Amino acid sequence: MDGNGRWATRRYLPRVAGHKRGMDTLRNCVRLCGERGIRVLTVFAFSSENWKRPADEVSSLMDLLAGALGREVSLLQAEGVQLHFVGDRSPLSDKIRAGLVQAEAVTAGNQRLIFNICFNYGGRWDITQAAAALAARGEAITEASMNAAMSLAHVPDPDLLIRTGGERRLSNFLLWQAAYCEFYFSDKLWPEFDAQALDEALADFAQRERRFGRTSEQLAAPESKRAA
Ligand code: IPE
Ligand code: MG
């Protein structure tokens, strides 16, 4: 979700106004995904690098998260959303950490849409914590054991990754999980990412041929003939 700050600056507003508008966009996006039958939505809300921003912006982002925990969870509950917070929680305040646990517990039984909010997340952090956990347990490091130890082990790898705001970078998001992901870059700033923009991304995705290392000819053949 990139472009909140620019959206605000272009309107002579403080950056936090962009983050607030971005929160409205996210609420709408969750609803749209549910309506479209998408089963998993994962968003990058705060990266491990975002701590380098000015202290007042960091604290506004923390306040927005704390406010959302109070306000939005009943709405997510009504929409059948199962919430997960993904990332290193250790530097967050006790109050926020308790709020994350509570929000996850309240929504744990919901099945319509799994909604992962990556907060103080980094792809390298995730790979490192997974490897460290395996090493601490004395387990062998294999692709399967790493998959099981990653912070997104509860969902399949993403099919489509959308980055808004015109940048064409991964910025330390889903490094492990994006191995076969389709990328879609939108020049729209996140606060402007509406239903039409989402549907354009989904239509673009629907046209892609996903070969997972195979050839087009293999994909055209019946399943039984595809092996090796
Ligand atoms: C993304 O918007 C939201 C967060 C990182 C929290 P930005 O804040 O990166 O917006 P720009 O890139 O400065 O416009
Ligand atoms: Mg940005």
Short mmCIF file of C-alpha atoms and ligand atoms in Angstrom, two decimals:
data_model
loop_
_atom_site.label_atom_id
_atom_site.label_comp_id
_atom_site.label_asym_id
_atom_site.label_seq_id
_atom_site.Cartn_x
_atom_site.Cartn_y
_atom_site.Cartn_z
CA MET A 1 0.00 0.00 0.00
CA ASP A 2 2.23 2.82 -1.24
CA GLY A 3 1.55 6.48 -1.89
CA ASN A 4 -0.28 7.75 1.21
CA GLY A 5 2.27 10.48 1.89
CA ARG A 6 2.26 11.78 -1.70
CA TRP A 7 -1.53 11.74 -1.79
CA ALA A 8 -1.58 14.02 1.27
CA THR A 9 1.30 16.27 0.19
CA ARG A 10 -0.38 16.97 -3.16
CA ARG A 11 -3.37 18.27 -1.23
CA TYR A 12 -1.23 20.38 1.13
CA LEU A 13 -2.25 18.04 3.97
CA PRO A 14 0.01 16.45 6.60
CA ARG A 15 1.21 12.94 5.70
CA VAL A 16 -0.89 11.44 8.46
CA ALA A 17 -4.01 12.56 6.56
CA GLY A 18 -2.86 10.28 3.74
CA HIS A 19 -2.44 7.37 6.13
CA LYS A 20 -5.95 7.97 7.46
CA ARG A 21 -7.35 8.01 3.93
CA GLY A 22 -5.31 4.89 3.20
CA MET A 23 -7.07 3.17 6.08
CA ASP A 24 -10.44 3.93 4.42
CA THR A 25 -9.10 2.45 1.19
CA LEU A 26 -8.00 -0.66 3.03
CA ARG A 27 -11.38 -1.12 4.72
CA ASN A 28 -13.01 -0.88 1.29
CA CYS A 29 -10.45 -3.24 -0.26
CA VAL A 30 -11.13 -5.92 2.37
CA ARG A 31 -14.84 -5.74 1.59
CA LEU A 32 -14.22 -5.88 -2.17
CA CYS A 33 -11.94 -8.92 -1.81
CA GLY A 34 -14.59 -10.71 0.25
CA GLU A 35 -17.24 -9.92 -2.38
CA ARG A 36 -15.01 -11.20 -5.18
CA GLY A 37 -14.37 -14.54 -3.51
CA ILE A 38 -10.70 -13.88 -2.80
CA ARG A 39 -9.71 -16.16 0.08
CA VAL A 40 -6.53 -14.49 1.34
CA LEU A 41 -5.46 -10.84 1.44
CA THR A 42 -2.04 -9.88 2.80
CA VAL A 43 -1.08 -6.22 3.14
CA PHE A 44 2.19 -4.48 3.97
CA ALA A 45 1.21 -1.89 6.56
CA PHE A 46 4.52 -1.10 8.28
CA SER A 47 7.93 -2.38 7.30
CA SER A 48 10.90 -3.03 9.55
CA GLU A 49 12.52 -0.07 7.72
CA ASN A 50 9.63 2.35 8.45
CA TRP A 51 11.04 3.01 11.94
CA LYS A 52 13.53 5.29 10.14
CA ARG A 53 10.73 7.77 9.38
CA PRO A 54 10.35 10.93 11.48
CA ALA A 55 9.25 10.08 15.03
CA ASP A 56 5.92 11.91 14.71
CA GLU A 57 4.96 9.91 11.61
CA VAL A 58 5.92 6.62 13.31
CA SER A 59 3.82 7.50 16.34
CA SER A 60 0.85 8.51 14.13
CA LEU A 61 1.05 5.11 12.42
CA MET A 62 1.09 3.37 15.83
CA ASP A 63 -1.91 5.47 16.91
CA LEU A 64 -3.75 4.52 13.72
CA LEU A 65 -3.13 0.84 14.41
CA ALA A 66 -4.24 1.18 18.05
CA GLY A 67 -7.37 3.08 16.96
CA ALA A 68 -8.20 0.50 14.30
CA LEU A 69 -7.91 -2.34 16.82
CA GLY A 70 -10.63 -0.69 18.87
CA ARG A 71 -12.84 0.37 16.00
CA GLU A 72 -12.58 -2.02 13.07
CA VAL A 73 -12.58 -5.48 14.58
CA SER A 74 -16.37 -5.72 14.96
CA LEU A 75 -16.72 -4.78 11.28
CA LEU A 76 -14.24 -7.47 10.24
CA GLN A 77 -16.08 -9.89 12.44
CA ALA A 78 -19.38 -9.11 10.67
CA GLU A 79 -17.68 -9.67 7.29
CA GLY A 80 -16.30 -13.09 8.25
CA VAL A 81 -12.68 -11.96 8.21
CA GLN A 82 -10.00 -13.94 10.06
CA LEU A 83 -7.31 -11.49 11.09
CA HIS A 84 -3.59 -12.23 11.49
CA PHE A 85 -0.79 -9.86 12.38
CA VAL A 86 2.50 -10.86 10.85
CA GLY A 87 5.83 -9.38 11.93
CA ASP A 88 8.09 -8.79 14.90
CA ARG A 89 5.88 -7.66 17.76
CA SER A 90 8.65 -7.25 20.32
CA PRO A 91 9.18 -3.46 19.85
CA LEU A 92 5.43 -2.68 19.98
CA SER A 93 3.82 -1.32 23.14
CA ASP A 94 2.21 -3.75 25.60
CA LYS A 95 -1.18 -2.21 24.85
CA ILE A 96 -0.86 -2.73 21.09
CA ARG A 97 0.48 -6.27 21.51
CA ALA A 98 -2.46 -7.16 23.73
CA GLY A 99 -4.80 -5.62 21.13
CA LEU A 100 -3.28 -7.76 18.35
CA VAL A 101 -3.72 -10.96 20.35
CA GLN A 102 -7.29 -10.00 21.22
CA ALA A 103 -8.24 -9.12 17.61
CA GLU A 104 -6.81 -12.42 16.36
CA ALA A 105 -8.63 -14.41 19.04
CA VAL A 106 -11.98 -12.73 18.36
CA THR A 107 -11.81 -13.38 14.60
CA ALA A 108 -10.11 -16.81 14.69
CA GLY A 109 -13.25 -18.75 13.77
CA ASN A 110 -14.05 -16.72 10.63
CA GLN A 111 -13.57 -18.44 7.29
CA ARG A 112 -14.66 -16.09 4.50
CA LEU A 113 -11.41 -14.15 4.07
CA ILE A 114 -8.03 -14.56 5.75
CA PHE A 115 -6.59 -11.07 6.19
CA ASN A 116 -2.90 -10.80 7.07
CA ILE A 117 -1.60 -7.43 8.17
CA CYS A 118 2.19 -7.30 7.93
CA PHE A 119 3.29 -4.87 10.62
CA ASN A 120 6.94 -4.41 11.56
CA TYR A 121 7.48 -7.06 8.93
CA GLY A 122 10.38 -7.66 6.58
CA GLY A 123 10.95 -10.58 4.22
CA ARG A 124 14.51 -11.02 5.48
CA TRP A 125 13.30 -10.93 9.09
CA ASP A 126 10.86 -13.73 8.28
CA ILE A 127 13.41 -15.96 6.55
CA THR A 128 15.88 -15.35 9.39
CA GLN A 129 13.39 -16.04 12.18
CA ALA A 130 12.30 -19.26 10.44
CA ALA A 131 15.89 -20.51 10.06
CA ALA A 132 16.72 -19.52 13.65
CA ALA A 133 13.65 -21.37 14.97
CA LEU A 134 14.61 -24.53 13.08
CA ALA A 135 18.22 -24.29 14.28
CA ALA A 136 17.10 -23.78 17.89
CA ARG A 137 14.97 -26.95 17.66
CA GLY A 138 17.79 -28.83 15.96
CA GLU A 139 15.65 -29.44 12.86
CA ALA A 140 17.07 -29.87 9.37
CA ILE A 141 16.67 -26.89 7.05
CA THR A 142 14.67 -28.00 4.02
CA GLU A 143 12.24 -26.13 1.81
CA ALA A 144 9.34 -27.85 3.58
CA SER A 145 10.62 -27.16 7.10
CA MET A 146 11.29 -23.52 6.18
CA ASN A 147 7.77 -23.20 4.72
CA ALA A 148 6.35 -24.53 7.97
CA ALA A 149 8.39 -22.11 10.10
CA MET A 150 7.61 -18.96 8.09
CA SER A 151 5.24 -16.41 9.56
CA LEU A 152 2.74 -16.98 6.71
CA ALA A 153 2.68 -20.78 7.07
CA HIS A 154 -1.11 -20.62 7.58
CA VAL A 155 -1.74 -19.51 3.97
CA PRO A 156 -0.59 -20.64 0.50
CA ASP A 157 1.95 -18.57 -1.43
CA PRO A 158 0.39 -15.47 -3.00
CA ASP A 159 -0.84 -15.61 -6.61
CA LEU A 160 -0.82 -11.88 -7.24
CA LEU A 161 1.17 -9.08 -5.67
CA ILE A 162 -0.05 -5.52 -6.25
CA ARG A 163 2.13 -2.52 -5.51
CA THR A 164 0.56 0.91 -5.82
CA GLY A 165 2.24 4.31 -5.93
CA GLY A 166 4.29 3.83 -9.09
CA GLU A 167 7.39 2.17 -7.61
CA ARG A 168 8.56 -1.09 -9.15
CA ARG A 169 10.26 -2.63 -6.14
CA LEU A 170 9.57 -5.44 -3.69
CA SER A 171 10.98 -3.46 -0.72
CA ASN A 172 11.56 -6.53 1.44
CA PHE A 173 7.96 -7.85 1.19
CA LEU A 174 7.24 -11.61 0.92
CA LEU A 175 10.74 -12.44 -0.36
CA TRP A 176 10.31 -16.17 0.22
CA GLN A 177 6.65 -16.46 -0.69
CA ALA A 178 6.77 -14.43 -3.93
CA ALA A 179 8.86 -17.03 -5.80
CA TYR A 180 6.10 -17.74 -8.38
CA CYS A 181 3.91 -14.73 -7.74
CA GLU A 182 2.56 -12.50 -10.51
CA PHE A 183 3.44 -8.83 -10.05
CA TYR A 184 1.17 -5.93 -10.84
CA PHE A 185 2.30 -2.33 -10.51
CA SER A 186 -0.25 0.45 -10.36
CA ASP A 187 0.60 4.13 -10.69
CA LYS A 188 -2.39 4.96 -8.53
CA LEU A 189 -1.55 6.20 -5.05
CA TRP A 190 -2.94 3.84 -2.40
CA PRO A 191 -5.71 6.21 -1.23
CA GLU A 192 -7.01 6.21 -4.83
CA PHE A 193 -6.97 2.43 -5.25
CA ASP A 194 -10.70 1.83 -5.71
CA ALA A 195 -12.92 -1.00 -6.96
CA GLN A 196 -12.13 -0.20 -10.59
CA ALA A 197 -8.38 -0.28 -9.94
CA LEU A 198 -8.68 -3.61 -8.12
CA ASP A 199 -10.76 -5.10 -10.93
CA GLU A 200 -8.21 -3.94 -13.50
CA ALA A 201 -5.48 -5.72 -11.56
CA LEU A 202 -7.56 -8.90 -11.31
CA ALA A 203 -8.40 -8.79 -15.04
CA ASP A 204 -4.71 -8.39 -15.87
CA PHE A 205 -3.84 -11.32 -13.60
CA ALA A 206 -6.51 -13.49 -15.24
CA GLN A 207 -4.72 -13.14 -18.60
CA ARG A 208 -1.34 -14.30 -17.37
CA GLU A 209 -0.11 -17.77 -18.20
CA ARG A 210 1.38 -19.31 -15.07
CA ARG A 211 3.82 -22.03 -16.05
CA PHE A 212 5.61 -22.69 -12.73
CA GLY A 213 8.71 -23.70 -14.69
CA ARG A 214 6.87 -25.78 -17.30
CA THR A 215 6.32 -25.00 -20.99
CA SER A 216 3.13 -23.67 -22.60
CA GLU A 217 2.74 -26.99 -24.44
CA GLN A 218 2.80 -28.93 -21.17
CA LEU A 219 0.11 -26.67 -19.75
CA ALA A 220 -2.12 -27.36 -22.75
CA ALA A 221 -1.76 -31.14 -22.29
CA PRO A 222 -4.08 -33.08 -19.97
CA GLU A 223 -2.93 -33.31 -16.33
CA SER A 224 -1.94 -36.98 -16.69
CA LYS A 225 0.60 -36.18 -19.44
CA ARG A 226 2.21 -33.22 -17.68
CA ALA A 227 4.68 -34.97 -15.40
CA ALA A 228 8.40 -34.52 -16.17
C1 IPE B 1 2.61 3.83 2.39
O1 IPE B 1 2.55 5.16 2.01
C2 IPE B 1 2.13 3.59 3.79
C3 IPE B 1 3.14 3.20 4.79
C4 IPE B 1 4.39 2.90 4.59
C5 IPE B 1 2.68 3.14 6.17
P1 IPE B 1 3.85 6.04 2.10
O2 IPE B 1 3.86 6.70 3.45
O3 IPE B 1 5.06 5.25 1.75
O4 IPE B 1 3.57 7.14 0.99
P2 IPE B 1 4.61 7.85 0.04
O5 IPE B 1 5.40 6.79 -0.68
O6 IPE B 1 5.47 8.72 0.89
O7 IPE B 1 3.74 8.64 -0.90
MG MG B 2 6.23 5.02 0.07
#
